[in-house]
Amino acid sequence: MAQPEPRDEVEMLSSMLLIRRFEERASQQYQAQKIGGFCHLYIGQEAVVCGAVAAARADDYLITAYRDHAHALARGTSANACMAELFGKATGCSRGLGGSMHYFDRERHMYGGHAIVAAHVPLAVGMAFASKYREEDRVTLCFFGDGAINQGSFHEALNLAALYKLPVVFICENNLFAMGTSVERSTSLKQIVDRAEGYDIPGTIIDGMNFREVRDKLSEIISSIRADPHPAFAEVRTYRYRGHSMSDPASYRTKEQLEKYRLDDPITRLRAQLTREEKLTNEQFDRLDKEAKEVALASVKFAEESPEPPLDKLYDYTYSQPVGQWPPQ
Amino acid sequence: MAQPEPRDEVEMLSSMLLIRRFEERASQQYQAQKIGGFCHLYIGQEAVVCGAVAAARADDYLITAYRDHAHALARGTSANACMAELFGKATGCSRGLGGSMHYFDRERHMYGGHAIVAAHVPLAVGMAFASKYREEDRVTLCFFGDGAINQGSFHEALNLAALYKLPVVFICENNLFAMGTSVERSTSLKQIVDRAEGYDIPGTIIDGMNFREVRDKLSEIISSIRADPHPAFAEVRTYRYRGHSMSDPASYRTKEQLEKYRLDDPITRLRAQLTREEKLTNEQFDRLDKEAKEVALASVKFAEESPEPPLDKLYDYTYSQPVGQWPPQ
Amino acid sequence: MAAAMREITYRQALNEALAEELERDPNVFLMGEEVAEYNGAYKVSQGLLERFGPRRIIDTPISENGFAGMGVGAAMVGLRPVIEFMTFSFSLVAFDQVVNNAPNMLTMSGGQFNIPITFRGPNGPAHQLGATHSHATECLYANVPGLKICTPATPRDAKGLLKTAIRDNDPVLVLEVELLYSSKGMVEEEGVELLIPLGEAEVKREGSDVTIICYAQTVPLALAAAERLENEEEISAEVLDLRSIKPLDMDAIVGSVAKTHRVVIVEQDRPFCGVGAEVSYRIQKEMFDSLDAPILRVAQEDVPMPYNEQLEKAVLPSAEKLIAAVKKVCYA
Amino acid sequence: MAAAMREITYRQALNEALAEELERDPNVFLMGEEVAEYNGAYKVSQGLLERFGPRRIIDTPISENGFAGMGVGAAMVGLRPVIEFMTFSFSLVAFDQVVNNAPNMLTMSGGQFNIPITFRGPNGPAHQLGATHSHATECLYANVPGLKICTPATPRDAKGLLKTAIRDNDPVLVLEVELLYSSKGMVEEEGVELLIPLGEAEVKREGSDVTIICYAQTVPLALAAAERLENEEEISAEVLDLRSIKPLDMDAIVGSVAKTHRVVIVEQDRPFCGVGAEVSYRIQKEMFDSLDAPILRVAQEDVPMPYNEQLEKAVLPSAEKLIAAVKKVCYA
Ligand SMILES: Cc1ncc(C[n+]2csc(CCOP(=O)(O)OP(=O)(O)O)c2C)c(N)n1
Ligand SMILES: Cc1ncc(C[n+]2csc(CCOP(=O)(O)OP(=O)(O)O)c2C)c(N)n1
Ligand SMILES: [Mg+2]
Ligand SMILES: [Mg+2]
């Protein structure tokens, strides 16, 4: 299919920059204890979701696990709403009720933000089922980690998707680790993509540090699905620079490994590609980065100044309609 | 490996006969309402478990689902104990507390009899784990149906078995249907055995209507596992002549299909092989069959005359040792 | 009721409820094991495939966790799934989907995603199905905020509650009773819109000496016991059918107990942290001074269900056990 | 206690219990996510891999249902597995294994197979983990016959109960408290065999006006409230730590209530069909005439746990809520 305009690539580059600067701020605010609970950073994996979003339509369904800040930001949820969510504020993308692991943005077709490993994969299949049921040509993008593929719900979901020929791309963000457990220690396969064979689902390996490869390979997959609904599986190889969560020193991996991937940084790489092709000057890049930093910084101020969700609304989110004698007196 | 003595084959033939005659009696007693709950007959599949038992050692662990009468009988549990269990009598192989779906015989290494589809597959992996933990050369035989392979517990169990290289044979008794659902309608694969690829577990297809093929192919697999612990997967193609359970008219399949398999009957087939090789005369066969019928008939009498489990033992099977203030007064 | 009535089975009532809601709303679909070509393991979905086609009546593999989750996902994007568990004993392998995804989504998304899903199927002990197949799950699910739970005991309640559940915008569990599928009762003619609100109990029999609180399987049991108490003990028992476990109709409970001052709860589940425990807590809290006797419950014995018929009978609540408890609280 | 004591953390106490039992019995092994090379997500298994090796300290993939089931299978053939759930919120995906296979096997096999397995890990709300990660599962599991459940609140109870659980011949759940892992308390010197029986509550503070029944997270909360009640309200509260939810120590409860005639239950779980409901049913049944006030419970609010800190605080039981309830039952 036709290459998207370079403009798009510059746009996606700034999206990747925003994600990184946002999370750097988030980690700083977490250390300052402005943020509670668990907080999982995506830094290093930016090309994956940005490539996917570039390849998909804005109304394609998107759902992911708990490492979800980037997925909302890439879909256009504001940094303000995202930071406010971390602060647990009423202005957050989940009104401060969801937190880092539970980002939602209905308007932008971002369906969470799910914290039970692999439990959202059946949800994705249900969303794809709905598109087919309504004869829409929407495709569902379902992101999950390498650790998720050993959960029963992953298995049941893939078989169901294949059986009913549903329009869903299963995107495994293989960052080599599930917490401290490397893929070799969690999965009985030489390569994750082979698991798709067990369902007769076509599988592809993608270099997740290369924005263009992610976008182009997923574009192909997505358009083939639009033409004729079916599931597909993509093993996207990437790396998280930070620990699993803010509390993880990540002593289970080597400095060398981390350095190797840093040298392959997705932002540096796309920048280089664009400058080489004279689609981006250093000045332009610096401006983009400066903007990203400003937006991230501003989001902290916004979050700080935002109101807490009202205490008297405590019972308003359990049921969407009034319920007889509930809550009990 | 060396072919077992013909004597063994005649023995296994009578074992197959006993299974069939026993279940014919069971179905008759069920209609007479001497038996309660669910009752799933194995008739037509006899060569599968008998071939496996002939291939395995008596102290190899064996575990299966709820279609389990044959698995106990093949392992040597008496027809009396099996029939008494259906009658819910104290003399049953599970003291009348388990019923048709929950046969157990510790002495003969028959570990049930499990009624939640695929929930016993992780148990089998745990048993295989224990053999390896204790450095025994035991192999675990885990039987399940074609419908079980779409449960999450099946998936998690196979990955764990492959990851830890555990000595277990996953034996899928593919009788083409899970209740009224044919394999094509339940599984997104041309052939079930391919699912093993998703775990790098070696898979084999076996003709389950041919006792010798089951025995020989499983013998090979089992000895390779004994030599070097690892999981293996066998898709054994077979057929159940009766409905899923006593209440199922099985109107979802054709007379022709049933007839096709009846012509391939595992008992007739082994009998023919033995007579052709002059290892069995018609008179001998008739005697074996007569014996089987007598044993089955006697088991009904035994069950009828056996005592009910005592009511005052109601609280004796919840915990194996006395528990403080339990049961509450 | 003014409307003309006719006698149908509990199974037929559920079937009508499904058919009417499938007819009314194109977003409603039915999914589960054997619901389509087999017409349902218990024939509740008889004829629906033929009438509504494979797009809306969908057979699944044995993947409860998977298709329960599919239902939640489909509900997030606007469909109104009806998910059948062949029995709620099998919902235990889908427990996380029912307990985490369905009821938490509205909160976790800050109100963006309500989940209009119905989980239905038989629940509780049937007859000699053994320990794994006899689970009464109502108290497990009632503990979970965001779920609603109803437990119809009559054909009329079955139809009215299932229709209401399907129209409800939040997750509802309709816990049916296998042993009642073939039981009969009077129900409004088809076409008459029968909707019974969630959270409304019903007095199934008036009485003045004692309140027997029951639901699902234990309703016929309570009515039979009440008859015998009337005739044999001259005790006038009021039989209150909760119909919904959550929300719980405390007004109805308080109303009845204010009259009788004595309560026995007869429940089909296990005692420990069961429905009876919750109801008794609420009653003693609200009506401490108007109780003339301790509240007693009659539940299953606290043991895994044995297969043997006599032992199973000994484990289950019975009219005898209920009558004994009633006599205790009435000092009769 | 005569034995010399020293102060250690709750985490350390659990670690010692595991080490001592692994040392004592070669059939004991520890299996779970990140228990080995990572030394445990909460460092409870710190150093165990180094000391006992990868044969007995086993890391698993994220397959709770799978490895919980492996534990049950290994127990059937004579091993004594200790299965760690990273948190019991994740046990919900393994619910069927814990609820069906572990506790039913003994009955279903007619007494042939007992299952000597321990399931352990943190349970209940921690701090701002949100709706999916804050489940208090004690009442769900307590409903299941065949399971035993203990809920240590102090380092000493943690060590003594976990050791007892591992030696028990039936399935035991040891529900730990993440927020208490770093709390300290006096525990017998290592080498002193510390075994605390299941089903024995402990009076953690003597009192005469009211009995506060608590467990796990709510024990420190109850003790703090009792102090304030003493000082601010001149109410003498007895604090009874259940320590085990199942079996329940009714003797201890009756003993205390016979003295105080007033009860407040403060529980970490959700109210509906929760532990408080069960305990209150039992008390009113046994001690109807000696109660001077209705039994009150202080539990979570019946809503999915919100992430926001203030809202979470509002959902959780607190000293303030407990004090208010105590004053109510004391008419103070
Ligand atoms: C069912 C379940 N088990 C355990 C956890 C705890 N947990 C959270 S994230 C995680 C690791 C997941 O790794 P992976 O899927 O590779 O995603 P990544 O963190 O690398 O993005 C674990 C074990 C959980 N949230 N849910
Ligand atoms: C988790 C679960 N879901 C549903 C059922 C109901 N059920 C019992 S047997 C069966 C079909 C199983 O078919 P298969 O695995 O092929 O075994 P077969 O009956 O052919 O021997 C079903 C759906 C169950 N027992 N457990
Ligand atoms: Mg990972
Ligand atoms: Mg089958």
PDB file of C-alpha atoms in Angstrom, chain A residues 181-295:
ATOM      1  CA  THR A 181      11.791 -13.773  33.711  1.00  0.00           C
ATOM      2  CA  SER A 182      13.386 -13.961  30.283  1.00  0.00           C
ATOM      3  CA  VAL A 183      11.439 -15.428  27.398  1.00  0.00           C
ATOM      4  CA  GLU A 184      13.608 -18.567  27.368  1.00  0.00           C
ATOM      5  CA  ARG A 185      12.587 -19.184  30.969  1.00  0.00           C
ATOM      6  CA  SER A 186       8.857 -18.635  30.332  1.00  0.00           C
ATOM      7  CA  THR A 187       8.106 -20.068  26.905  1.00  0.00           C
ATOM      8  CA  SER A 188       8.941 -23.439  25.410  1.00  0.00           C
ATOM      9  CA  LEU A 189       9.701 -22.038  21.959  1.00  0.00           C
ATOM     10  CA  LYS A 190      12.712 -20.843  20.027  1.00  0.00           C
ATOM     11  CA  GLN A 191      10.644 -17.919  18.810  1.00  0.00           C
ATOM     12  CA  ILE A 192       7.348 -16.612  20.103  1.00  0.00           C
ATOM     13  CA  VAL A 193       5.852 -16.178  16.655  1.00  0.00           C
ATOM     14  CA  ASP A 194       5.735 -19.974  16.282  1.00  0.00           C
ATOM     15  CA  ARG A 195       2.967 -20.142  18.833  1.00  0.00           C
ATOM     16  CA  ALA A 196       0.600 -18.733  16.211  1.00  0.00           C
ATOM     17  CA  GLU A 197       1.066 -21.957  14.233  1.00  0.00           C
ATOM     18  CA  GLY A 198      -0.853 -23.792  16.905  1.00  0.00           C
ATOM     19  CA  TYR A 199      -3.938 -21.893  15.732  1.00  0.00           C
ATOM     20  CA  ASP A 200      -3.230 -21.641  12.006  1.00  0.00           C
ATOM     21  CA  ILE A 201      -2.858 -17.895  12.478  1.00  0.00           C
ATOM     22  CA  PRO A 202      -0.306 -16.222  10.166  1.00  0.00           C
ATOM     23  CA  GLY A 203       2.650 -14.820  12.081  1.00  0.00           C
ATOM     24  CA  THR A 204       5.239 -12.144  11.347  1.00  0.00           C
ATOM     25  CA  ILE A 205       8.398 -11.044  13.121  1.00  0.00           C
ATOM     26  CA  ILE A 206       8.924  -7.287  13.222  1.00  0.00           C
ATOM     27  CA  ASP A 207      11.865  -5.188  14.393  1.00  0.00           C
ATOM     28  CA  GLY A 208      10.205  -3.059  17.047  1.00  0.00           C
ATOM     29  CA  MET A 209      13.061  -0.573  17.223  1.00  0.00           C
ATOM     30  CA  ASN A 210      12.395   0.490  13.651  1.00  0.00           C
ATOM     31  CA  PHE A 211       9.296   2.676  13.295  1.00  0.00           C
ATOM     32  CA  ARG A 212       9.117   2.258   9.527  1.00  0.00           C
ATOM     33  CA  GLU A 213       9.291  -1.521   9.643  1.00  0.00           C
ATOM     34  CA  VAL A 214       6.567  -1.681  12.276  1.00  0.00           C
ATOM     35  CA  ARG A 215       4.333   0.661  10.319  1.00  0.00           C
ATOM     36  CA  ASP A 216       4.870  -0.958   6.951  1.00  0.00           C
ATOM     37  CA  LYS A 217       4.541  -4.570   8.024  1.00  0.00           C
ATOM     38  CA  LEU A 218       1.465  -3.823  10.129  1.00  0.00           C
ATOM     39  CA  SER A 219      -0.042  -1.775   7.290  1.00  0.00           C
ATOM     40  CA  GLU A 220       0.175  -4.795   5.055  1.00  0.00           C
ATOM     41  CA  ILE A 221      -1.343  -7.058   7.684  1.00  0.00           C
ATOM     42  CA  ILE A 222      -4.133  -4.607   8.506  1.00  0.00           C
ATOM     43  CA  SER A 223      -5.138  -4.034   4.889  1.00  0.00           C
ATOM     44  CA  SER A 224      -5.225  -7.755   4.211  1.00  0.00           C
ATOM     45  CA  ILE A 225      -7.529  -8.101   7.225  1.00  0.00           C
ATOM     46  CA  ARG A 226      -9.765  -5.267   6.022  1.00  0.00           C
ATOM     47  CA  ALA A 227     -10.056  -6.965   2.677  1.00  0.00           C
ATOM     48  CA  ASP A 228     -10.991 -10.266   4.283  1.00  0.00           C
ATOM     49  CA  PRO A 229     -11.477 -10.561   8.072  1.00  0.00           C
ATOM     50  CA  HIS A 230      -9.051 -12.907   9.818  1.00  0.00           C
ATOM     51  CA  PRO A 231      -6.693 -12.817  12.798  1.00  0.00           C
ATOM     52  CA  ALA A 232      -2.959 -12.203  12.465  1.00  0.00           C
ATOM     53  CA  PHE A 233      -0.074 -12.421  14.898  1.00  0.00           C
ATOM     54  CA  ALA A 234       2.936 -10.118  15.054  1.00  0.00           C
ATOM     55  CA  GLU A 235       5.938 -10.692  17.273  1.00  0.00           C
ATOM     56  CA  VAL A 236       7.433  -7.242  17.609  1.00  0.00           C
ATOM     57  CA  ARG A 237      10.927  -7.371  19.079  1.00  0.00           C
ATOM     58  CA  THR A 238      11.703  -4.472  21.329  1.00  0.00           C
ATOM     59  CA  TYR A 239      13.229  -3.568  24.684  1.00  0.00           C
ATOM     60  CA  ARG A 240      12.263  -1.607  27.770  1.00  0.00           C
ATOM     61  CA  TYR A 241      15.088   0.598  29.002  1.00  0.00           C
ATOM     62  CA  ARG A 242      13.685   0.873  32.514  1.00  0.00           C
ATOM     63  CA  GLY A 243      12.851  -1.762  35.084  1.00  0.00           C
ATOM     64  CA  HIS A 244       9.569  -3.649  34.949  1.00  0.00           C
ATOM     65  CA  SER A 245       7.988  -1.114  37.259  1.00  0.00           C
ATOM     66  CA  MET A 246       9.357   1.823  39.214  1.00  0.00           C
ATOM     67  CA  SER A 247      10.376  -0.485  42.056  1.00  0.00           C
ATOM     68  CA  ASP A 248      12.433  -2.862  39.887  1.00  0.00           C
ATOM     69  CA  PRO A 249      16.238  -2.381  39.724  1.00  0.00           C
ATOM     70  CA  ALA A 250      16.296  -4.818  36.763  1.00  0.00           C
ATOM     71  CA  SER A 251      19.426  -6.498  38.070  1.00  0.00           C
ATOM     72  CA  TYR A 252      18.454  -9.592  36.077  1.00  0.00           C
ATOM     73  CA  ARG A 253      19.928  -8.181  32.872  1.00  0.00           C
ATOM     74  CA  THR A 254      23.288  -6.897  31.774  1.00  0.00           C
ATOM     75  CA  LYS A 255      24.421  -3.329  31.179  1.00  0.00           C
ATOM     76  CA  GLU A 256      25.736  -4.566  27.837  1.00  0.00           C
ATOM     77  CA  GLN A 257      22.336  -5.742  26.714  1.00  0.00           C
ATOM     78  CA  LEU A 258      20.756  -2.425  27.696  1.00  0.00           C
ATOM     79  CA  GLU A 259      23.511  -0.491  25.897  1.00  0.00           C
ATOM     80  CA  LYS A 260      23.121  -2.596  22.769  1.00  0.00           C
ATOM     81  CA  TYR A 261      19.489  -1.587  22.520  1.00  0.00           C
ATOM     82  CA  ARG A 262      20.085   2.029  23.453  1.00  0.00           C
ATOM     83  CA  LEU A 263      22.402   2.265  20.449  1.00  0.00           C
ATOM     84  CA  ASP A 264      19.440   1.081  18.392  1.00  0.00           C
ATOM     85  CA  ASP A 265      17.112   3.678  19.939  1.00  0.00           C
ATOM     86  CA  PRO A 266      13.864   4.002  17.941  1.00  0.00           C
ATOM     87  CA  ILE A 267      13.766   7.784  18.184  1.00  0.00           C
ATOM     88  CA  THR A 268      17.405   8.270  17.178  1.00  0.00           C
ATOM     89  CA  ARG A 269      16.846   5.821  14.351  1.00  0.00           C
ATOM     90  CA  LEU A 270      13.790   7.514  12.857  1.00  0.00           C
ATOM     91  CA  ARG A 271      15.456  10.876  13.305  1.00  0.00           C
ATOM     92  CA  ALA A 272      18.515   9.630  11.413  1.00  0.00           C
ATOM     93  CA  GLN A 273      16.389   8.213   8.631  1.00  0.00           C
ATOM     94  CA  LEU A 274      14.530  11.503   8.254  1.00  0.00           C
ATOM     95  CA  THR A 275      17.619  13.710   8.360  1.00  0.00           C
ATOM     96  CA  ARG A 276      19.465  11.471   5.935  1.00  0.00           C
ATOM     97  CA  GLU A 277      16.536  11.925   3.592  1.00  0.00           C
ATOM     98  CA  GLU A 278      16.551  15.640   4.336  1.00  0.00           C
ATOM     99  CA  LYS A 279      13.035  15.553   5.651  1.00  0.00           C
ATOM    100  CA  LEU A 280      14.133  16.862   9.028  1.00  0.00           C
ATOM    101  CA  THR A 281      16.821  19.327  10.126  1.00  0.00           C
ATOM    102  CA  ASN A 282      18.561  19.261  13.491  1.00  0.00           C
ATOM    103  CA  GLU A 283      16.848  22.529  14.307  1.00  0.00           C
ATOM    104  CA  GLN A 284      13.473  21.058  13.541  1.00  0.00           C
ATOM    105  CA  PHE A 285      14.233  18.034  15.692  1.00  0.00           C
ATOM    106  CA  ASP A 286      15.381  20.169  18.592  1.00  0.00           C
ATOM    107  CA  ARG A 287      12.182  22.184  18.322  1.00  0.00           C
ATOM    108  CA  LEU A 288      10.060  19.024  18.356  1.00  0.00           C
ATOM    109  CA  ASP A 289      11.921  17.742  21.369  1.00  0.00           C
ATOM    110  CA  LYS A 290      11.636  21.071  23.137  1.00  0.00           C
ATOM    111  CA  GLU A 291       7.897  21.088  22.482  1.00  0.00           C
ATOM    112  CA  ALA A 292       7.565  17.556  23.828  1.00  0.00           C
ATOM    113  CA  LYS A 293       9.420  18.526  26.989  1.00  0.00           C
ATOM    114  CA  GLU A 294       7.241  21.576  27.452  1.00  0.00           C
ATOM    115  CA  VAL A 295       4.022  19.616  26.976  1.00  0.00           C
TER     116      VAL A 295
END
